[in-house]
Amino acid sequence: MRRLEAHEIGAFLAAQRDKQTLRFITCGSVDDGKSTLIGRLLYESKSIFDDQLASLETESRRFGTQGANLDLALLVDGLQAEREQGITIDVAYRFFASEKRRFIVADTPGHEQYTRNMATGASTADLAILLVDARKGVLVQTRRHSRIVALMGIRHIVLAVNKMDLVDYDRATFARIVDDYRAFADGLGFATIEAIPVSGLSGANVMTKSVDTPWHAGPSLMDYLDTVDVGGARVLGPLRMPVQFVNRPNLDFRGYCGRIAEGEARVGAAVRVVPTGATSRIASILRGFEEVDVAHAGESVTVTLADEIDISRGDVLAAGEAPLESADQFEGRLLWLNEHAMTPGRQYLFKLATREATATITEIKYREDVDTGAHLSAKTLAMNEIARVTLSTSAPVAFESYAASRTLGAFILIDKLTFETVGAGVIEFALRRARNIHWQALEIGAASRSAQKQQKPRCIWFTGLSGSGKSTIANMLDKRLNADGRHTYLLDGDNVRHGLNRDLGFTEADRVENIRRVAEVAKLMVDAGLIVIVSFISPFRSERRMARELFAAGAFTEVFVDTPIEECERRDVKGLYALARQGKLKNFTGVDSPYEAPERPEAHVRTQETTTDAAIEQILAALT
Amino acid sequence: MNSLEAEAIEIIREAVAAARNPAMLYSIGKDSSVLLHLARKAFFPAPPPFPLLHVDTGWKFKAMYAHRDRMVAESGMKLISHINADGVAAGVGPFTHGSNYHTDVMKTQALKQALDARGYDVVFGGARRDEERSRAKERVFSFRAANHRWDPKAQRPELWNLYNTHVRPGETIRVFPISNWTELDIWQYIHVENIPIVPLYLSAERPVVQRGGQLLMVDDERFPIAAGEKVELRRVRFRTLGCWPLTAAVESDAASIEDVIAETFGARSSERQGRLIDNDQPGSMEKKKQEGYF
């Protein structure tokens, strides 16, 4: 590479400025040679500096798998654990440029347990290079990755049949793999599939066409990446700008900051805020320090409006004549990312563009077999599984289908306790169901029923291990309240399981549904003016939280009946612990199913340190 | 270029929307200069709603302190400068204690002290993925446990531009808005936007000593000149700035940003080569990061 001369710099800067950026991922099964291929692209495009080359030589001798030769995979396997184990465990981003384009590459993991990292790389890419080992052909992981790539909306595939040097550049082998793959990929919705025979190791067909494959009529990999058109005929849609931040330094300025997702913003144009429905006109647009008349999709701007209307983070500014829809019931596809399985009915945090809400998966319509695409029934969704689901959000959300907008059609789910990102999904359409079931306005309200009974209706929720003494204390409390002239009702776990919930077992999914139903029943009863005592093991924090959130503040009292498991097991009133220990009873709380103790119960009853009477007084004190 | 700028501004705003008590780590270098410029654009006409945090080691180049004070005045932002007082009291320095120990006490420990003392939950940094191999794998929103450690195997998946900004008690987030920029992007942006940088990035005659194959600048009288070494004036510049005894100069005639771009484009050695701390041991940057280095 030579130094630029002073007079060339202007032209160089202009050329750089106009270069298109192509974001792509590489994926495929483990040992298909992804890291070596990217290492080859970096090496050949002169993106590797002298000192990096020097340390590559050192490390090739130490960890390399190529004998005396450079092991190019070591250039991209960034983390020490990977260098030592020789595998890629996390997505790595790499940058290189040709004369025509600049490239951002996400090198993604091949091992099954790291599929979620692959989805991460795919979510921002426009093209996927799918590697296949010429000796092995299309594998389960090839199909799995293709489905994830399709789910993430990538429409352009390069099928790189790698390690061609190991099959003597055999044309028939290549043709067979390409036919296999095309047969599989038909119906996944890819716009283009370009098959190229390559060798990351020898460099064949990577930068330039190889003499070893005279039968290959297509371009080299690099030539293809330089020229492929991933934009397609994208129509210019109407304005959509999710509001990120309201900038209000003083009373004279109120700017709405955001990145334009679709369309363009123009001074004077009518806008509508979704979902609030307020309307106004764009008064000014700031792009950085500069005031502009028009701004386009992809730009980060600050917009001021002609009218003072109430807009918050999470709202979407839309073209006045073509606002987008908002809804709280959706159908879409979900990829699960977490070790802890997804359970319908459980609440998660939901983020779509800049809007956050809580959401539950209401139904798994079917799970998709990643290998065959077959529709399978499923009650829960394990890590790396894909399903078609329906979901419901706690508030209306402005959205587009993912096919129409990658920004307004994609969402993530976040666990409410660990805050891990547990799911990634795309919206296909809104369900009209909820819209047609309107709330029936009732003439007699909760307030009048409460006044008639002269009591404050509430839910007192007992949680604790089996045998901890919940039922005993709950019964005593019920008697005491009844004696005081209160209108009460006791919902006991065992009794409800004989009737309303007799279709449910003890798997995690069934436990979640068990609690959901009981919480809803308790809510109806509280609405009717009763004091409801619920006595359920209710082992999971997230379901107890879900129950709590159904009630008004102050109308839910959590009582933790805290008895150590050794003591519960010693008592073993119903003989259940003995059965569980013998393995005759599955999913028994405290034995082979977890109990998550409350962190801040309103009443914490330590049964070994107190009497039943004292416990009742403690609970009554917590009610006021 | 435009899409990199828009992406960085989007990230900065997203982090501020989620933060309770944000701050921007300001190292005075070229990446920090770009980051500061982007933050000012993101919130214009208001100044960015957070302070600049400078972790001082007492060994920065004099020209860096001057530039820092100028930028603080110009941006209207508050400066929080923190130095590890224990390290100063113990006389810790790169010449006497070696680069590893100096960096640990005066940078890594000092940064933790500053973050703990001020309770920042979101801290912006100017790291880029093209700088070093372990950085290539770090998320834009990177979580640190209560002891500031980075666990590369427990990173949250980061999909689309949907950043999960929820922190558990005691956790903090490091946010890297210019993750996807390359060194060339940085220089081009400085050129196009006319961003002020420390003059040390441009070539001038400076007093240097040749040691261990590297050119070290004599910035003040604390430089212990060994027998056989001599201070000479050479035309040099710096590709990266840190503590002056740990940052080697390169011989260069690039006296303008255009010259630097021409030189960078033709560069055959990566920019962190001038940083002595990276070469202490194999995988050394990853180890420093796990211990809490930015």
PDB file of N, CA and C in Angstrom, chain A residues 1 9 12-13 16 49-51 59 74 79-80 82-83 90 92-95 102 116-117 120 123 244 247 249 253 257-259 298 300-302 313 351 353 356 402 410 418-419 421, chain B residues 6-7 10 13-14 16-17 37 43-46 129 133 136-137 139 153 155-160 162-164 166-168 180 182 185 188 191 258 265 267-270 273 282 286:
ATOM      1  N   MET A   1       0.846  -1.195   0.000  1.00  0.00           N
ATOM      2  CA  MET A   1       0.000   0.000   0.000  1.00  0.00           C
ATOM      3  C   MET A   1       0.885   1.250   0.000  1.00  0.00           C
ATOM      4  N   ILE A   9      -5.845  13.585  -1.881  1.00  0.00           N
ATOM      5  CA  ILE A   9      -6.624  13.404  -0.664  1.00  0.00           C
ATOM      6  C   ILE A   9      -8.085  13.812  -0.829  1.00  0.00           C
ATOM      7  N   PHE A  12      -9.871  11.142  -2.531  1.00  0.00           N
ATOM      8  CA  PHE A  12      -9.956   9.993  -1.643  1.00  0.00           C
ATOM      9  C   PHE A  12     -11.089  10.173  -0.632  1.00  0.00           C
ATOM     10  N   LEU A  13     -11.139  11.378  -0.033  1.00  0.00           N
ATOM     11  CA  LEU A  13     -12.177  11.644   0.970  1.00  0.00           C
ATOM     12  C   LEU A  13     -13.563  11.578   0.351  1.00  0.00           C
ATOM     13  N   GLN A  16     -14.457   7.974  -0.195  1.00  0.00           N
ATOM     14  CA  GLN A  16     -14.809   7.327   1.066  1.00  0.00           C
ATOM     15  C   GLN A  16     -16.227   7.686   1.483  1.00  0.00           C
ATOM     16  N   PHE A  49      -2.744  -5.018   9.931  1.00  0.00           N
ATOM     17  CA  PHE A  49      -1.541  -4.207  10.071  1.00  0.00           C
ATOM     18  C   PHE A  49      -0.339  -5.081  10.410  1.00  0.00           C
ATOM     19  N   ASP A  50       0.846  -4.498  10.224  1.00  0.00           N
ATOM     20  CA  ASP A  50       2.085  -5.250  10.441  1.00  0.00           C
ATOM     21  C   ASP A  50       2.176  -5.872  11.826  1.00  0.00           C
ATOM     22  N   ASP A  51       1.839  -5.073  12.866  1.00  0.00           N
ATOM     23  CA  ASP A  51       2.023  -5.621  14.214  1.00  0.00           C
ATOM     24  C   ASP A  51       0.999  -6.709  14.504  1.00  0.00           C
ATOM     25  N   GLU A  59       1.152 -16.366  17.471  1.00  0.00           N
ATOM     26  CA  GLU A  59       0.048 -17.191  17.966  1.00  0.00           C
ATOM     27  C   GLU A  59      -0.219 -18.384  17.061  1.00  0.00           C
ATOM     28  N   LEU A  74      -7.218 -17.214  13.684  1.00  0.00           N
ATOM     29  CA  LEU A  74      -6.809 -16.570  14.933  1.00  0.00           C
ATOM     30  C   LEU A  74      -6.977 -15.063  14.874  1.00  0.00           C
ATOM     31  N   LEU A  79     -11.463 -13.782  21.695  1.00  0.00           N
ATOM     32  CA  LEU A  79     -11.356 -14.023  23.119  1.00  0.00           C
ATOM     33  C   LEU A  79     -10.382 -15.160  23.390  1.00  0.00           C
ATOM     34  N   GLN A  80      -9.653 -15.034  24.480  1.00  0.00           N
ATOM     35  CA  GLN A  80      -8.618 -16.026  24.762  1.00  0.00           C
ATOM     36  C   GLN A  80      -9.167 -17.444  24.864  1.00  0.00           C
ATOM     37  N   GLU A  82     -11.486 -18.698  23.310  1.00  0.00           N
ATOM     38  CA  GLU A  82     -11.706 -19.233  21.968  1.00  0.00           C
ATOM     39  C   GLU A  82     -10.404 -19.613  21.306  1.00  0.00           C
ATOM     40  N   ARG A  83      -9.385 -18.772  21.514  1.00  0.00           N
ATOM     41  CA  ARG A  83      -8.111 -19.087  20.892  1.00  0.00           C
ATOM     42  C   ARG A  83      -7.607 -20.421  21.424  1.00  0.00           C
ATOM     43  N   ASP A  90     -18.617 -16.134  20.513  1.00  0.00           N
ATOM     44  CA  ASP A  90     -19.443 -14.934  20.557  1.00  0.00           C
ATOM     45  C   ASP A  90     -19.370 -14.238  19.203  1.00  0.00           C
ATOM     46  N   ALA A  92     -18.431 -11.585  16.702  1.00  0.00           N
ATOM     47  CA  ALA A  92     -17.369 -10.574  16.628  1.00  0.00           C
ATOM     48  C   ALA A  92     -17.637  -9.700  15.416  1.00  0.00           C
ATOM     49  N   TYR A  93     -17.441  -8.402  15.563  1.00  0.00           N
ATOM     50  CA  TYR A  93     -17.652  -7.498  14.444  1.00  0.00           C
ATOM     51  C   TYR A  93     -16.321  -7.122  13.833  1.00  0.00           C
ATOM     52  N   ARG A  94     -16.243  -7.210  12.513  1.00  0.00           N
ATOM     53  CA  ARG A  94     -15.016  -6.923  11.774  1.00  0.00           C
ATOM     54  C   ARG A  94     -15.301  -5.883  10.711  1.00  0.00           C
ATOM     55  N   PHE A  95     -14.275  -5.136  10.359  1.00  0.00           N
ATOM     56  CA  PHE A  95     -14.454  -4.048   9.410  1.00  0.00           C
ATOM     57  C   PHE A  95     -13.399  -4.157   8.324  1.00  0.00           C
ATOM     58  N   ARG A 102     -17.606  -0.407   1.883  1.00  0.00           N
ATOM     59  CA  ARG A 102     -17.081  -0.784   3.181  1.00  0.00           C
ATOM     60  C   ARG A 102     -17.987  -1.870   3.760  1.00  0.00           C
ATOM     61  N   ARG A 116     -28.274 -17.870  19.867  1.00  0.00           N
ATOM     62  CA  ARG A 116     -28.796 -16.540  20.152  1.00  0.00           C
ATOM     63  C   ARG A 116     -27.819 -15.457  19.714  1.00  0.00           C
ATOM     64  N   ASN A 117     -26.524 -15.738  19.803  1.00  0.00           N
ATOM     65  CA  ASN A 117     -25.556 -14.759  19.343  1.00  0.00           C
ATOM     66  C   ASN A 117     -25.599 -14.619  17.826  1.00  0.00           C
ATOM     67  N   THR A 120     -28.339 -12.335  17.011  1.00  0.00           N
ATOM     68  CA  THR A 120     -27.891 -10.958  17.244  1.00  0.00           C
ATOM     69  C   THR A 120     -27.190 -10.414  16.011  1.00  0.00           C
ATOM     70  N   SER A 123     -29.619  -9.747  13.058  1.00  0.00           N
ATOM     71  CA  SER A 123     -30.680  -8.736  13.161  1.00  0.00           C
ATOM     72  C   SER A 123     -30.313  -7.425  12.478  1.00  0.00           C
ATOM     73  N   GLN A 244     -37.535   9.229  21.044  1.00  0.00           N
ATOM     74  CA  GLN A 244     -36.596   8.646  22.000  1.00  0.00           C
ATOM     75  C   GLN A 244     -36.513   9.450  23.267  1.00  0.00           C
ATOM     76  N   ASN A 247     -36.482  16.797  24.519  1.00  0.00           N
ATOM     77  CA  ASN A 247     -35.419  17.734  24.901  1.00  0.00           C
ATOM     78  C   ASN A 247     -36.051  19.063  25.287  1.00  0.00           C
ATOM     79  N   PRO A 249     -34.715  22.053  27.349  1.00  0.00           N
ATOM     80  CA  PRO A 249     -33.734  22.773  28.173  1.00  0.00           C
ATOM     81  C   PRO A 249     -34.334  23.998  28.858  1.00  0.00           C
ATOM     82  N   PHE A 253     -38.142  26.022  24.387  1.00  0.00           N
ATOM     83  CA  PHE A 253     -37.794  24.975  23.421  1.00  0.00           C
ATOM     84  C   PHE A 253     -38.279  23.625  23.901  1.00  0.00           C
ATOM     85  N   CYS A 257     -36.689  14.181  20.070  1.00  0.00           N
ATOM     86  CA  CYS A 257     -35.511  13.566  19.469  1.00  0.00           C
ATOM     87  C   CYS A 257     -35.833  12.141  19.027  1.00  0.00           C
ATOM     88  N   GLY A 258     -35.308  11.746  17.883  1.00  0.00           N
ATOM     89  CA  GLY A 258     -35.495  10.374  17.434  1.00  0.00           C
ATOM     90  C   GLY A 258     -34.764  10.124  16.133  1.00  0.00           C
ATOM     91  N   ARG A 259     -34.743   8.864  15.736  1.00  0.00           N
ATOM     92  CA  ARG A 259     -34.145   8.490  14.459  1.00  0.00           C
ATOM     93  C   ARG A 259     -35.294   8.106  13.532  1.00  0.00           C
ATOM     94  N   GLY A 298     -33.354   7.029   8.576  1.00  0.00           N
ATOM     95  CA  GLY A 298     -31.995   6.696   8.987  1.00  0.00           C
ATOM     96  C   GLY A 298     -31.304   7.840   9.703  1.00  0.00           C
ATOM     97  N   SER A 300     -30.776  10.845  12.529  1.00  0.00           N
ATOM     98  CA  SER A 300     -31.162  11.214  13.888  1.00  0.00           C
ATOM     99  C   SER A 300     -31.405  12.717  13.926  1.00  0.00           C
ATOM    100  N   VAL A 301     -32.598  13.097  14.360  1.00  0.00           N
ATOM    101  CA  VAL A 301     -32.980  14.515  14.307  1.00  0.00           C
ATOM    102  C   VAL A 301     -33.690  14.936  15.589  1.00  0.00           C
ATOM    103  N   THR A 302     -33.935  16.244  15.703  1.00  0.00           N
ATOM    104  CA  THR A 302     -34.784  16.801  16.749  1.00  0.00           C
ATOM    105  C   THR A 302     -35.848  17.641  16.054  1.00  0.00           C
ATOM    106  N   ARG A 313     -41.649   9.789  25.349  1.00  0.00           N
ATOM    107  CA  ARG A 313     -40.826   8.714  24.810  1.00  0.00           C
ATOM    108  C   ARG A 313     -41.708   7.486  24.583  1.00  0.00           C
ATOM    109  N   LYS A 351     -40.100  -4.566  24.541  1.00  0.00           N
ATOM    110  CA  LYS A 351     -39.600  -3.314  23.969  1.00  0.00           C
ATOM    111  C   LYS A 351     -39.699  -3.373  22.458  1.00  0.00           C
ATOM    112  N   ALA A 353     -39.211  -0.607  19.256  1.00  0.00           N
ATOM    113  CA  ALA A 353     -38.678   0.740  18.996  1.00  0.00           C
ATOM    114  C   ALA A 353     -38.383   1.383  20.352  1.00  0.00           C
ATOM    115  N   GLU A 356     -41.788   0.780  25.772  1.00  0.00           N
ATOM    116  CA  GLU A 356     -41.732  -0.367  26.673  1.00  0.00           C
ATOM    117  C   GLU A 356     -43.101  -0.611  27.283  1.00  0.00           C
ATOM    118  N   TYR A 402     -43.186  -6.519  10.430  1.00  0.00           N
ATOM    119  CA  TYR A 402     -41.735  -6.539  10.266  1.00  0.00           C
ATOM    120  C   TYR A 402     -41.354  -6.443   8.796  1.00  0.00           C
ATOM    121  N   ALA A 410     -40.073  -5.111  15.065  1.00  0.00           N
ATOM    122  CA  ALA A 410     -39.238  -6.026  15.844  1.00  0.00           C
ATOM    123  C   ALA A 410     -39.375  -5.724  17.321  1.00  0.00           C
ATOM    124  N   THR A 418     -34.535 -10.891  36.243  1.00  0.00           N
ATOM    125  CA  THR A 418     -33.097 -10.907  35.959  1.00  0.00           C
ATOM    126  C   THR A 418     -32.703  -9.831  34.962  1.00  0.00           C
ATOM    127  N   PHE A 419     -33.699  -9.272  34.264  1.00  0.00           N
ATOM    128  CA  PHE A 419     -33.465  -8.265  33.215  1.00  0.00           C
ATOM    129  C   PHE A 419     -32.643  -8.793  32.050  1.00  0.00           C
ATOM    130  N   THR A 421     -32.183 -10.347  28.349  1.00  0.00           N
ATOM    131  CA  THR A 421     -32.950 -10.350  27.115  1.00  0.00           C
ATOM    132  C   THR A 421     -33.255 -11.815  26.804  1.00  0.00           C
TER     133      THR A 421
ATOM    134  N   ALA B   6     -25.594   8.989  12.771  1.00  0.00           N
ATOM    135  CA  ALA B   6     -26.983   8.858  13.229  1.00  0.00           C
ATOM    136  C   ALA B   6     -27.120   7.729  14.244  1.00  0.00           C
ATOM    137  N   GLU B   7     -26.382   6.627  14.007  1.00  0.00           N
ATOM    138  CA  GLU B   7     -26.433   5.489  14.921  1.00  0.00           C
ATOM    139  C   GLU B   7     -25.858   5.881  16.287  1.00  0.00           C
ATOM    140  N   GLU B  10     -28.250   8.108  18.151  1.00  0.00           N
ATOM    141  CA  GLU B  10     -29.361   7.291  18.643  1.00  0.00           C
ATOM    142  C   GLU B  10     -28.961   6.550  19.921  1.00  0.00           C
ATOM    143  N   ARG B  13     -28.705   8.989  22.953  1.00  0.00           N
ATOM    144  CA  ARG B  13     -30.024   9.400  23.464  1.00  0.00           C
ATOM    145  C   ARG B  13     -30.715   8.262  24.197  1.00  0.00           C
ATOM    146  N   GLU B  14     -30.569   7.049  23.660  1.00  0.00           N
ATOM    147  CA  GLU B  14     -31.209   5.889  24.278  1.00  0.00           C
ATOM    148  C   GLU B  14     -30.643   5.670  25.680  1.00  0.00           C
ATOM    149  N   VAL B  16     -29.210   7.925  27.630  1.00  0.00           N
ATOM    150  CA  VAL B  16     -29.613   9.012  28.536  1.00  0.00           C
ATOM    151  C   VAL B  16     -31.070   8.839  28.965  1.00  0.00           C
ATOM    152  N   ALA B  17     -31.915   8.366  28.036  1.00  0.00           N
ATOM    153  CA  ALA B  17     -33.326   8.156  28.390  1.00  0.00           C
ATOM    154  C   ALA B  17     -33.455   7.122  29.503  1.00  0.00           C
ATOM    155  N   HIS B  37     -18.286  15.534  20.579  1.00  0.00           N
ATOM    156  CA  HIS B  37     -18.941  16.240  19.483  1.00  0.00           C
ATOM    157  C   HIS B  37     -20.319  15.634  19.187  1.00  0.00           C
ATOM    158  N   PHE B  43     -27.965  16.607  21.704  1.00  0.00           N
ATOM    159  CA  PHE B  43     -28.838  17.361  22.599  1.00  0.00           C
ATOM    160  C   PHE B  43     -28.942  18.838  22.246  1.00  0.00           C
ATOM    161  N   PHE B  44     -28.288  19.261  21.144  1.00  0.00           N
ATOM    162  CA  PHE B  44     -28.358  20.644  20.721  1.00  0.00           C
ATOM    163  C   PHE B  44     -29.826  21.056  20.555  1.00  0.00           C
ATOM    164  N   PRO B  45     -30.288  22.229  20.995  1.00  0.00           N
ATOM    165  CA  PRO B  45     -29.515  23.375  21.474  1.00  0.00           C
ATOM    166  C   PRO B  45     -29.128  23.328  22.959  1.00  0.00           C
ATOM    167  N   ALA B  46     -29.493  22.272  23.686  1.00  0.00           N
ATOM    168  CA  ALA B  46     -29.080  22.178  25.092  1.00  0.00           C
ATOM    169  C   ALA B  46     -27.676  21.576  25.144  1.00  0.00           C
ATOM    170  N   ARG B 129     -14.723  -1.205  18.020  1.00  0.00           N
ATOM    171  CA  ARG B 129     -14.519  -2.647  17.846  1.00  0.00           C
ATOM    172  C   ARG B 129     -13.307  -2.969  16.985  1.00  0.00           C
ATOM    173  N   ARG B 133      -8.863  -7.146  19.561  1.00  0.00           N
ATOM    174  CA  ARG B 133      -9.731  -8.295  19.312  1.00  0.00           C
ATOM    175  C   ARG B 133     -10.819  -8.515  20.344  1.00  0.00           C
ATOM    176  N   ALA B 136     -13.796  -6.345  19.754  1.00  0.00           N
ATOM    177  CA  ALA B 136     -14.626  -6.704  18.600  1.00  0.00           C
ATOM    178  C   ALA B 136     -15.853  -7.482  19.032  1.00  0.00           C
ATOM    179  N   LYS B 137     -15.812  -8.041  20.233  1.00  0.00           N
ATOM    180  CA  LYS B 137     -16.919  -8.888  20.685  1.00  0.00           C
ATOM    181  C   LYS B 137     -17.765  -8.230  21.747  1.00  0.00           C
ATOM    182  N   ARG B 139     -20.531  -5.745  23.435  1.00  0.00           N
ATOM    183  CA  ARG B 139     -21.784  -5.126  23.036  1.00  0.00           C
ATOM    184  C   ARG B 139     -21.672  -3.603  23.106  1.00  0.00           C
ATOM    185  N   LYS B 153     -18.641 -14.034  28.655  1.00  0.00           N
ATOM    186  CA  LYS B 153     -19.522 -15.157  28.303  1.00  0.00           C
ATOM    187  C   LYS B 153     -20.964 -14.915  28.704  1.00  0.00           C
ATOM    188  N   GLN B 155     -22.762 -12.013  28.142  1.00  0.00           N
ATOM    189  CA  GLN B 155     -23.271 -10.780  27.539  1.00  0.00           C
ATOM    190  C   GLN B 155     -24.708 -10.995  27.060  1.00  0.00           C
ATOM    191  N   ARG B 156     -25.534  -9.969  27.249  1.00  0.00           N
ATOM    192  CA  ARG B 156     -26.914 -10.065  26.759  1.00  0.00           C
ATOM    193  C   ARG B 156     -26.919 -10.018  25.238  1.00  0.00           C
ATOM    194  N   PRO B 157     -27.794 -10.805  24.616  1.00  0.00           N
ATOM    195  CA  PRO B 157     -27.928 -10.661  23.166  1.00  0.00           C
ATOM    196  C   PRO B 157     -28.393  -9.234  22.851  1.00  0.00           C
ATOM    197  N   GLU B 158     -27.829  -8.644  21.818  1.00  0.00           N
ATOM    198  CA  GLU B 158     -28.180  -7.258  21.470  1.00  0.00           C
ATOM    199  C   GLU B 158     -28.712  -7.267  20.045  1.00  0.00           C
ATOM    200  N   LEU B 159     -30.030  -7.223  19.890  1.00  0.00           N
ATOM    201  CA  LEU B 159     -30.636  -7.372  18.571  1.00  0.00           C
ATOM    202  C   LEU B 159     -31.135  -6.052  18.026  1.00  0.00           C
ATOM    203  N   TRP B 160     -31.083  -5.934  16.700  1.00  0.00           N
ATOM    204  CA  TRP B 160     -31.496  -4.707  16.016  1.00  0.00           C
ATOM    205  C   TRP B 160     -30.849  -3.513  16.708  1.00  0.00           C
ATOM    206  N   LEU B 162     -32.411  -2.396  19.387  1.00  0.00           N
ATOM    207  CA  LEU B 162     -33.239  -2.465  20.592  1.00  0.00           C
ATOM    208  C   LEU B 162     -32.324  -2.760  21.779  1.00  0.00           C
ATOM    209  N   TYR B 163     -31.926  -1.726  22.494  1.00  0.00           N
ATOM    210  CA  TYR B 163     -30.994  -1.904  23.592  1.00  0.00           C
ATOM    211  C   TYR B 163     -31.749  -2.138  24.893  1.00  0.00           C
ATOM    212  N   ASN B 164     -31.397  -3.224  25.562  1.00  0.00           N
ATOM    213  CA  ASN B 164     -31.980  -3.534  26.864  1.00  0.00           C
ATOM    214  C   ASN B 164     -31.172  -2.768  27.903  1.00  0.00           C
ATOM    215  N   HIS B 166     -32.003  -2.208  31.165  1.00  0.00           N
ATOM    216  CA  HIS B 166     -32.361  -2.453  32.569  1.00  0.00           C
ATOM    217  C   HIS B 166     -31.164  -2.996  33.353  1.00  0.00           C
ATOM    218  N   VAL B 167     -30.863  -2.370  34.473  1.00  0.00           N
ATOM    219  CA  VAL B 167     -29.743  -2.861  35.290  1.00  0.00           C
ATOM    220  C   VAL B 167     -30.257  -3.484  36.573  1.00  0.00           C
ATOM    221  N   ARG B 168     -29.564  -4.525  37.006  1.00  0.00           N
ATOM    222  CA  ARG B 168     -29.843  -5.109  38.313  1.00  0.00           C
ATOM    223  C   ARG B 168     -29.175  -4.234  39.368  1.00  0.00           C
ATOM    224  N   ASN B 180     -18.908   0.922  16.062  1.00  0.00           N
ATOM    225  CA  ASN B 180     -18.778   0.483  14.669  1.00  0.00           C
ATOM    226  C   ASN B 180     -17.924   1.409  13.804  1.00  0.00           C
ATOM    227  N   THR B 182     -14.284   2.940  12.447  1.00  0.00           N
ATOM    228  CA  THR B 182     -12.889   2.531  12.318  1.00  0.00           C
ATOM    229  C   THR B 182     -12.009   3.760  12.528  1.00  0.00           C
ATOM    230  N   ASP B 185     -12.606   6.270   9.913  1.00  0.00           N
ATOM    231  CA  ASP B 185     -13.860   7.010  10.108  1.00  0.00           C
ATOM    232  C   ASP B 185     -13.658   8.168  11.073  1.00  0.00           C
ATOM    233  N   GLN B 188     -11.704  10.970   9.382  1.00  0.00           N
ATOM    234  CA  GLN B 188     -12.531  11.644   8.375  1.00  0.00           C
ATOM    235  C   GLN B 188     -13.548  12.559   9.029  1.00  0.00           C
ATOM    236  N   HIS B 191     -12.053  15.622  10.317  1.00  0.00           N
ATOM    237  CA  HIS B 191     -11.762  16.508   9.188  1.00  0.00           C
ATOM    238  C   HIS B 191     -13.022  17.224   8.703  1.00  0.00           C
ATOM    239  N   GLU B 258      -5.398  16.372   6.918  1.00  0.00           N
ATOM    240  CA  GLU B 258      -5.326  15.693   5.609  1.00  0.00           C
ATOM    241  C   GLU B 258      -4.080  14.807   5.548  1.00  0.00           C
ATOM    242  N   PHE B 265      -4.262   6.088   6.021  1.00  0.00           N
ATOM    243  CA  PHE B 265      -4.741   5.207   4.956  1.00  0.00           C
ATOM    244  C   PHE B 265      -3.620   4.312   4.473  1.00  0.00           C
ATOM    245  N   ALA B 267      -1.250   3.387   6.431  1.00  0.00           N
ATOM    246  CA  ALA B 267      -0.585   2.869   7.631  1.00  0.00           C
ATOM    247  C   ALA B 267      -0.412   1.366   7.577  1.00  0.00           C
ATOM    248  N   ARG B 268       0.714   0.911   8.031  1.00  0.00           N
ATOM    249  CA  ARG B 268       0.954  -0.525   8.079  1.00  0.00           C
ATOM    250  C   ARG B 268       1.124  -1.035   9.501  1.00  0.00           C
ATOM    251  N   SER B 269       0.893  -0.191  10.490  1.00  0.00           N
ATOM    252  CA  SER B 269       0.912  -0.737  11.851  1.00  0.00           C
ATOM    253  C   SER B 269      -0.297  -0.179  12.593  1.00  0.00           C
ATOM    254  N   SER B 270      -0.948  -1.005  13.413  1.00  0.00           N
ATOM    255  CA  SER B 270      -2.215  -0.592  14.009  1.00  0.00           C
ATOM    256  C   SER B 270      -1.954   0.401  15.127  1.00  0.00           C
ATOM    257  N   GLN B 273      -0.406  -0.014  18.728  1.00  0.00           N
ATOM    258  CA  GLN B 273       0.983  -0.439  18.880  1.00  0.00           C
ATOM    259  C   GLN B 273       1.767   0.541  19.743  1.00  0.00           C
ATOM    260  N   PRO B 282       0.138 -11.920  26.479  1.00  0.00           N
ATOM    261  CA  PRO B 282      -0.866 -12.260  25.463  1.00  0.00           C
ATOM    262  C   PRO B 282      -2.278 -12.089  26.024  1.00  0.00           C
ATOM    263  N   GLU B 286      -7.905  -8.109  27.103  1.00  0.00           N
ATOM    264  CA  GLU B 286      -9.078  -8.816  27.616  1.00  0.00           C
ATOM    265  C   GLU B 286      -8.978  -8.957  29.134  1.00  0.00           C
TER     266      GLU B 286
END
